[in-house]
mmCIF file of C-alpha atoms in Angstrom:
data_model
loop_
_atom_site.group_PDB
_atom_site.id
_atom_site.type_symbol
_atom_site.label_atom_id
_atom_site.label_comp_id
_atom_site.label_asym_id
_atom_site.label_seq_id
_atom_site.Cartn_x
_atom_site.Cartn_y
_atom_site.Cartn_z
ATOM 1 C CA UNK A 1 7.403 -16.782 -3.095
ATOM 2 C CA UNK A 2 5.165 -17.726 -5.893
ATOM 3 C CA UNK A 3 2.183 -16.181 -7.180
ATOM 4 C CA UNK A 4 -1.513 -17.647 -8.020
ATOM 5 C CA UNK A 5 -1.342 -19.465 -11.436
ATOM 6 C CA UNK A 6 -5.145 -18.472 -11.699
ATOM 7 C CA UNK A 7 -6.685 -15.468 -13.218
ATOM 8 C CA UNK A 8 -8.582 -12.941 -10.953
ATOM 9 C CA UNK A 9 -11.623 -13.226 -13.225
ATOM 10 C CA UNK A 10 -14.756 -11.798 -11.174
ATOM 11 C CA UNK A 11 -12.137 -10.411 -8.273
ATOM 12 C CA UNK A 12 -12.070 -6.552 -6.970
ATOM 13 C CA UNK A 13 -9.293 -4.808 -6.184
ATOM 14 C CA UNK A 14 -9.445 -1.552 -4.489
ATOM 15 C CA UNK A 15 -6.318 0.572 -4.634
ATOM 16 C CA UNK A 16 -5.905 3.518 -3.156
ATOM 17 C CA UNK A 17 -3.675 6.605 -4.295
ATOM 18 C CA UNK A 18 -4.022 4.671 -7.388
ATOM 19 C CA UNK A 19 -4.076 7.246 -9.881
ATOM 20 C CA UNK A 20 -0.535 7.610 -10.267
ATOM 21 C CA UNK A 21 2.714 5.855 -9.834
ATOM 22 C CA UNK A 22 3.229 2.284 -7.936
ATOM 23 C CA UNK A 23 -0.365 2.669 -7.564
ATOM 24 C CA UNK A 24 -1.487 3.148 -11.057
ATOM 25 C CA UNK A 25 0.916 0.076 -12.191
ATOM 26 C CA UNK A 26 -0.522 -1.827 -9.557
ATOM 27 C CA UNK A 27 -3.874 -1.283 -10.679
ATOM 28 C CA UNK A 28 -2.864 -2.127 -14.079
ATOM 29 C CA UNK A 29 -1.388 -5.197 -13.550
ATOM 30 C CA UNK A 30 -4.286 -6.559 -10.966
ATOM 31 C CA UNK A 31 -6.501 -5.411 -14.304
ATOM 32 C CA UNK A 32 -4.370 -7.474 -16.716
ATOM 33 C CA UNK A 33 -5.128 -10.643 -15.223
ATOM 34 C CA UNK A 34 -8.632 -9.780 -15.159
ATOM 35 C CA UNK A 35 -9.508 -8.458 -11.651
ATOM 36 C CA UNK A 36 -12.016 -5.429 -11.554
ATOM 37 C CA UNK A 37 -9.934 -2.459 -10.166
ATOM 38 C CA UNK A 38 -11.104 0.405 -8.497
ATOM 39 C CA UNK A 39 -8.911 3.357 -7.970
ATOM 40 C CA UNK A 40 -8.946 5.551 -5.094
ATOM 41 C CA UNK A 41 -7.949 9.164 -5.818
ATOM 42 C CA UNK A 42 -7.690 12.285 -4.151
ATOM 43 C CA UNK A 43 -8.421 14.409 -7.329
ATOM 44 C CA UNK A 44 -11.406 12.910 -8.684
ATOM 45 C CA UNK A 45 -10.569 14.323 -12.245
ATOM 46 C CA UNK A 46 -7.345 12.851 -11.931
ATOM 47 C CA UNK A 47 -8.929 8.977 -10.545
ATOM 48 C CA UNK A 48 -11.561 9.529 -13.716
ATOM 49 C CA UNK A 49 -8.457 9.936 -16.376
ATOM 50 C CA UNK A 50 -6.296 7.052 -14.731
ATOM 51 C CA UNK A 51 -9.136 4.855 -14.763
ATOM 52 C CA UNK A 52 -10.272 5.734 -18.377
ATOM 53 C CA UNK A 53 -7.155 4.881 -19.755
ATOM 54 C CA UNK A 54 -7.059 1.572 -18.139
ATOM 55 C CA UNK A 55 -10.221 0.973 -19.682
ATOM 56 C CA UNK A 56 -8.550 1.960 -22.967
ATOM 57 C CA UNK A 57 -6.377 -0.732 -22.733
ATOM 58 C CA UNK A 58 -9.239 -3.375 -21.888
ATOM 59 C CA UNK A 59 -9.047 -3.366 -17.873
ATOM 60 C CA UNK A 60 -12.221 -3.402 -15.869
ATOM 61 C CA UNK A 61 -11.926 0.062 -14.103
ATOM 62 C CA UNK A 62 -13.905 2.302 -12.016
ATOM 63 C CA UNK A 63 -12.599 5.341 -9.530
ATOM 64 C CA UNK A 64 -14.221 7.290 -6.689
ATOM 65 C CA UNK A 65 -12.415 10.578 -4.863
ATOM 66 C CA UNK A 66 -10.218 9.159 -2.143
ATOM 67 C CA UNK A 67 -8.076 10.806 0.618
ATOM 68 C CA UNK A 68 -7.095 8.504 3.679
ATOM 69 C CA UNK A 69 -7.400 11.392 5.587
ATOM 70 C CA UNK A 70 -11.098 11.989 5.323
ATOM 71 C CA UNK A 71 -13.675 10.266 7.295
ATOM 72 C CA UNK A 72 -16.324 11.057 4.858
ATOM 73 C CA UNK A 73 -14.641 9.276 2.068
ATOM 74 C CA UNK A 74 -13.195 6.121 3.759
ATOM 75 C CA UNK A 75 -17.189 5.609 4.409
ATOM 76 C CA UNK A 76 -17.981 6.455 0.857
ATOM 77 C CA UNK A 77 -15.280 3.971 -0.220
ATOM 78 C CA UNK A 78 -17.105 1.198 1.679
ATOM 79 C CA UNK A 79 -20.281 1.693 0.806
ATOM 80 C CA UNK A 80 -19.440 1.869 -3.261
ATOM 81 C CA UNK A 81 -17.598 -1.609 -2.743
ATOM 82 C CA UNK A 82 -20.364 -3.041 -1.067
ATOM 83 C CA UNK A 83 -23.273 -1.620 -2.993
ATOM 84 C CA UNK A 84 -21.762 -2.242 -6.482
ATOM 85 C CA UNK A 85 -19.505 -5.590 -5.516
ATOM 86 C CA UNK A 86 -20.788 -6.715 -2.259
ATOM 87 C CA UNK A 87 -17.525 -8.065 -1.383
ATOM 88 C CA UNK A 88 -13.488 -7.142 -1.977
ATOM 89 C CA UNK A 89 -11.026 -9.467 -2.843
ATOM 90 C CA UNK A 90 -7.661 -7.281 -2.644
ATOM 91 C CA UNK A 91 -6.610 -3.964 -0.703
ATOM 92 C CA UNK A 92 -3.872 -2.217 -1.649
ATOM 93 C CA UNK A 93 -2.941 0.087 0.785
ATOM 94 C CA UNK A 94 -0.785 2.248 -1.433
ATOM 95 C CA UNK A 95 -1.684 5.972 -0.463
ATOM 96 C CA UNK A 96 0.621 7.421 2.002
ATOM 97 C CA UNK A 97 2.816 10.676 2.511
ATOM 98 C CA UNK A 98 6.434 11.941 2.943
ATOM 99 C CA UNK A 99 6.192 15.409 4.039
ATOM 100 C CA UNK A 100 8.509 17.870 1.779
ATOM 101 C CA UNK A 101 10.176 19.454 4.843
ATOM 102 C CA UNK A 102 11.308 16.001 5.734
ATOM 103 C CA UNK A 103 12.246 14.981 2.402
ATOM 104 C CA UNK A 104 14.564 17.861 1.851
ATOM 105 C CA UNK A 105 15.861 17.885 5.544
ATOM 106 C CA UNK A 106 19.121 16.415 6.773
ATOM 107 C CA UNK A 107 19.076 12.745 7.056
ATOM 108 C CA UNK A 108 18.992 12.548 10.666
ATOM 109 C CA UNK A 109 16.517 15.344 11.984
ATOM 110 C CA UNK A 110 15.055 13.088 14.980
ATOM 111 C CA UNK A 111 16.304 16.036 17.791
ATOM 112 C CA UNK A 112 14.148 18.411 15.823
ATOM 113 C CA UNK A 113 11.156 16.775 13.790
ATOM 114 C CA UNK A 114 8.013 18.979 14.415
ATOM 115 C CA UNK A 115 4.948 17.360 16.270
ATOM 116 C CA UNK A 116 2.812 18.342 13.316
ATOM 117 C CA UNK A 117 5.177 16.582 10.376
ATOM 118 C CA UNK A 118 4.965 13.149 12.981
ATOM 119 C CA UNK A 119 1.391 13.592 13.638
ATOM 120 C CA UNK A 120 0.473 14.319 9.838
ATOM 121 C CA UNK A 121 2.715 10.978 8.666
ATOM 122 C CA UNK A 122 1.662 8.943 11.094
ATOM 123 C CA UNK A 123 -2.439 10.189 10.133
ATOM 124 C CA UNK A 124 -1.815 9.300 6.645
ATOM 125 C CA UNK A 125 0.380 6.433 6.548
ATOM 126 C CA UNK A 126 -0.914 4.444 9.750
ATOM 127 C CA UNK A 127 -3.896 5.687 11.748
ATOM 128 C CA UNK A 128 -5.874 6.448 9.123
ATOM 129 C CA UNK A 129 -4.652 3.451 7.096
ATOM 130 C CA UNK A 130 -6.113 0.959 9.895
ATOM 131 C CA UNK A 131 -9.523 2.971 9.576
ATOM 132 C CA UNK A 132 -9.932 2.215 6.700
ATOM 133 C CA UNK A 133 -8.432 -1.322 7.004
ATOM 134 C CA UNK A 134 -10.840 -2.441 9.849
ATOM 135 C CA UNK A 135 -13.704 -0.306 8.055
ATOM 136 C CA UNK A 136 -13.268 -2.695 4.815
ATOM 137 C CA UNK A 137 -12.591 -6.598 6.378
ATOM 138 C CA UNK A 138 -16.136 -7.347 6.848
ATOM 139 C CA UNK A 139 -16.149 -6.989 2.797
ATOM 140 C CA UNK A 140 -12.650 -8.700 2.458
ATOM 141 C CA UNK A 141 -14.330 -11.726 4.793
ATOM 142 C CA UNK A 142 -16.954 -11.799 1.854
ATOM 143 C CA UNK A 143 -14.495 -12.778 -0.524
ATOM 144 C CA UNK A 144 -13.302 -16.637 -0.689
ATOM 145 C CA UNK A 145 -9.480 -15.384 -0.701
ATOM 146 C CA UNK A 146 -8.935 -12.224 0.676
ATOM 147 C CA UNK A 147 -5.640 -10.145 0.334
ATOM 148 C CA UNK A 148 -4.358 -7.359 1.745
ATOM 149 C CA UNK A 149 -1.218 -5.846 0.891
ATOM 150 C CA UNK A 150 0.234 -2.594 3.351
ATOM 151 C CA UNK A 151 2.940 -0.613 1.069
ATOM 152 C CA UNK A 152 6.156 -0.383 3.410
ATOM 153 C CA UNK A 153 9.126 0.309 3.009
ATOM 154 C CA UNK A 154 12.531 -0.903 3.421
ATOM 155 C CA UNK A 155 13.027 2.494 5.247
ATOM 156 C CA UNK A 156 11.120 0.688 8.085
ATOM 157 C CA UNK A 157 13.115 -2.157 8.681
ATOM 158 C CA UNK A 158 14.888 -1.334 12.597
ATOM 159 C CA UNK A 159 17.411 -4.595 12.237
ATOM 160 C CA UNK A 160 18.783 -2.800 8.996
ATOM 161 C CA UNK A 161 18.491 0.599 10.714
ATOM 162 C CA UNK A 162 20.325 -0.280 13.773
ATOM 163 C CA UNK A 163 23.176 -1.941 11.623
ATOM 164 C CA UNK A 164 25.510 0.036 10.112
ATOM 165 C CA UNK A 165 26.397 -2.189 7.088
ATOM 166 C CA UNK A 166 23.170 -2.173 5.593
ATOM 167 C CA UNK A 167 22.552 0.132 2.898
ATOM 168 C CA UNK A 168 19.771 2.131 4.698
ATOM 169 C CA UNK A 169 21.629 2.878 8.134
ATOM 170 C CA UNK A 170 22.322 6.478 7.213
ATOM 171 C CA UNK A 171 18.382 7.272 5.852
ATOM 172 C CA UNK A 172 17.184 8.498 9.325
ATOM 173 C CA UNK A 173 13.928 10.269 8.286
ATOM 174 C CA UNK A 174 12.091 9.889 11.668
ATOM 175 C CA UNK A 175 8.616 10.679 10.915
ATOM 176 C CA UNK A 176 8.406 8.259 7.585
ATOM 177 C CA UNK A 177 10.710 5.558 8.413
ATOM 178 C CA UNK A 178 8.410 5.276 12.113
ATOM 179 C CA UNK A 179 5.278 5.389 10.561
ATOM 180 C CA UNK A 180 6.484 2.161 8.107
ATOM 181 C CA UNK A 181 7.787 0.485 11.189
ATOM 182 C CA UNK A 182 4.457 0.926 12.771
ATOM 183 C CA UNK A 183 2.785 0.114 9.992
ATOM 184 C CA UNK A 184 4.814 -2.966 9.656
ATOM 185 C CA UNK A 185 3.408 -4.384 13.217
ATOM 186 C CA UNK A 186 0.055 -3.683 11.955
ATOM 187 C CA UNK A 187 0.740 -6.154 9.614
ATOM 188 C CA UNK A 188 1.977 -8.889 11.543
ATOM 189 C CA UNK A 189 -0.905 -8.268 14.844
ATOM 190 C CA UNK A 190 -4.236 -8.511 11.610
ATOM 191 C CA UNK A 191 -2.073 -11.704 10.440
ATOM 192 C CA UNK A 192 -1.952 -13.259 13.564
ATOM 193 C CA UNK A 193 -5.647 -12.142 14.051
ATOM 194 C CA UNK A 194 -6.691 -13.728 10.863
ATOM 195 C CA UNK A 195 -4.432 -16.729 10.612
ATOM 196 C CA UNK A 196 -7.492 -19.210 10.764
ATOM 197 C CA UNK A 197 -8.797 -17.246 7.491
ATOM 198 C CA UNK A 198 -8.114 -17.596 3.602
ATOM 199 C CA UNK A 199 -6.915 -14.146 4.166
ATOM 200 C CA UNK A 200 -3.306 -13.162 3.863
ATOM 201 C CA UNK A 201 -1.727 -10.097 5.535
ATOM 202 C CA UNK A 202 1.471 -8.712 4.074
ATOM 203 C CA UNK A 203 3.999 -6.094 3.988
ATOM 204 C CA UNK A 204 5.556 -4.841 0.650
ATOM 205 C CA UNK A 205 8.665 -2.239 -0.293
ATOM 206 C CA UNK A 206 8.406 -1.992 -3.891
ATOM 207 C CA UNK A 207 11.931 -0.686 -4.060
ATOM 208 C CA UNK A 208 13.204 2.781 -4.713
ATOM 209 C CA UNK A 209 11.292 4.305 -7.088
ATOM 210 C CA UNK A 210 11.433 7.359 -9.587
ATOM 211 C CA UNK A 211 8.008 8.310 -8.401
ATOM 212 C CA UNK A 212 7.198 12.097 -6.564
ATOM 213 C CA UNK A 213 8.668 10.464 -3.400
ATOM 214 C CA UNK A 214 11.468 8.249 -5.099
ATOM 215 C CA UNK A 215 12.625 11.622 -6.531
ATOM 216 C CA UNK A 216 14.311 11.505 -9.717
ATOM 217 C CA UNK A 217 17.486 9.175 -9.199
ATOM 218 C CA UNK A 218 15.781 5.987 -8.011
ATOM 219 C CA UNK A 219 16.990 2.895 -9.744
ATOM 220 C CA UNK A 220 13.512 1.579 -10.397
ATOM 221 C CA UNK A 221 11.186 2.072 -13.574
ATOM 222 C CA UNK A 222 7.770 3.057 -11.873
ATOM 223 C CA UNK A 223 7.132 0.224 -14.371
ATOM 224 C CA UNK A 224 8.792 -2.272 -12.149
ATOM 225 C CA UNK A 225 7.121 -0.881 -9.224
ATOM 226 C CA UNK A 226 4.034 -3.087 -8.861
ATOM 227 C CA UNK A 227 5.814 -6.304 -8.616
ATOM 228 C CA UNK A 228 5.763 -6.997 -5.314
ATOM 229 C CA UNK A 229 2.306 -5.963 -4.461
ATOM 230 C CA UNK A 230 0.940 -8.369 -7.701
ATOM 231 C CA UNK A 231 2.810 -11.066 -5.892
ATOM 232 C CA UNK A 232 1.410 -10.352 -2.544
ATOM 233 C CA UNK A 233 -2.213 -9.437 -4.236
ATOM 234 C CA UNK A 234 -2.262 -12.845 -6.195
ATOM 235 C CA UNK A 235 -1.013 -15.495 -3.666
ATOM 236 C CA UNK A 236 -2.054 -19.078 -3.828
ATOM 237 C CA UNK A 237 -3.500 -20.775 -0.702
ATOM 238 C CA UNK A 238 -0.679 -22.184 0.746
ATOM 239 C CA UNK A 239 1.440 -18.662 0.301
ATOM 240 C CA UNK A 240 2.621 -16.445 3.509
ATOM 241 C CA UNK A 241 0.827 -14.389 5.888
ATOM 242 C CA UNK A 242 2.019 -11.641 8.377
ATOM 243 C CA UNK A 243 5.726 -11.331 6.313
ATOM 244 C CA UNK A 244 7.650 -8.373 4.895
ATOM 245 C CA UNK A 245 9.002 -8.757 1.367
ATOM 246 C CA UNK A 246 10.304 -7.289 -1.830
ATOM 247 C CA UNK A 247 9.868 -9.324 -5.067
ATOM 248 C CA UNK A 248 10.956 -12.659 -4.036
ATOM 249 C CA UNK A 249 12.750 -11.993 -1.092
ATOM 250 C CA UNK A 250 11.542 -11.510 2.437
ATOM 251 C CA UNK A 251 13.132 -8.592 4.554
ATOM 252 C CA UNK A 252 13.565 -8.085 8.401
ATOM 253 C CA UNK A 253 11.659 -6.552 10.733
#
């Protein structure tokens, strides 16, 4: 997989739980090669710092207060895109959730999950995720290139769940690994709808990451953590739609 040899001179990018993290590296790589990011953040103090230090370091920055969760503000996200921009080149669906409880649980807890930890993932991490999604695309359709990268994870690959020499086959975290599986079909049905489009649909594990969910020993640098969504943000015409990668290498379903 290669990425766009051109700049993204004049292109948005909207990332959401950009303020921190693979989100905050994501922004400020999309910014380095000259694409206008806005950050979505749930603390608006917080979204206001990250984005002033981008502009520090000469990126085109702006933030608004973001949660995935709220109505109010997926609206509010649209209409600042299309009243400032008119348009959006990328989405970078980066916000999402691993609840504590689950995080700190037993690796295989699917007998005893709670309703509430399944129904709170999936809100964050798909329901509300394709909200937002479907409320954005008539602005995506108003750019000439449209991307839109959905942060996965490798978590919610099933073949390398249901085979017990992969590396992952003992991570059972039902609530978070389901909610990247489902999120992962959303992915390849808005490919398939789109395929006639210069738009490009694609799934992205950034790898494990020392970030609040990576937990401390991750073997990735957050620094290293926006590489695959720059690749998937920045593809050329002819790159892949509806696919499932990290860095240069595509995963399975």
């Amino acid at each position: 997989m290669t990425t766009n040899s051109n700049n993204l001179d004049g292109k948005v990018a909207f990332i959401t739980g950009g303020n921190r993290g693979i989100g905050l590296e994501t922004a400020r790589e999309l910014g380095k090669l000259g694409a206008k990011v806005v950050i979505g953040a749930r603390d608006l103090q917080k979204g206001q710092a990250a984005a002033a230090a981008l502009r520090s370091e000469g990126i085109q920055a702006e933030s608004l207060k973001f949660d995935i969760n709220v109505a109010e503000d997926r609206q509010a996200a649209f209409d600042f895109l299309d009243q400032r921009h008119g348009k959006l080149d990328i989405l970078i669906n980066n916000a999402g959730v691993q609840k504590e409880i689950e995080h700190l649980s037993p690796m295989n807890e699917s007998s005893t999950v709670s309703p509430t930890i399944l129904r709170e993932t999936f809100d964050a991490n798909f329901f509300n995720l394709i909200e937002l999604t479907q409320l954005l695309l008539p602005l995506i359709c108003k750019a000439p290139a449209g991307r839109i990268v959905n942060l996965s994870s490798v978590l919610g690959s099933l073949a390398l769940h249901a085979n017990p020499a992969s590396p992952i086959y003992g991570v059972k975290l039902l609530a978070y690994n389901s909610s990247k599986t489902a999120l992962n079909s959303f992915t390849i049905h808005l490919a398939h709808e789109l395929i006639d489009t210069p738009i490009k649909v694609n799934s992205a594990h950034p790898g494990w990451v020392k970030t609040e969910i990576g937990g401390k020993y991750a073997d990735m640098d957050v620094k290293e953590s926006s590489r695959t969504s720059v690749k998937l943000a920045t593809l050329p015409a002819d790159g892949p739609t509806g696919k499932f990668y990290h860095a240069d290498d595509e995963l399975p379903w």
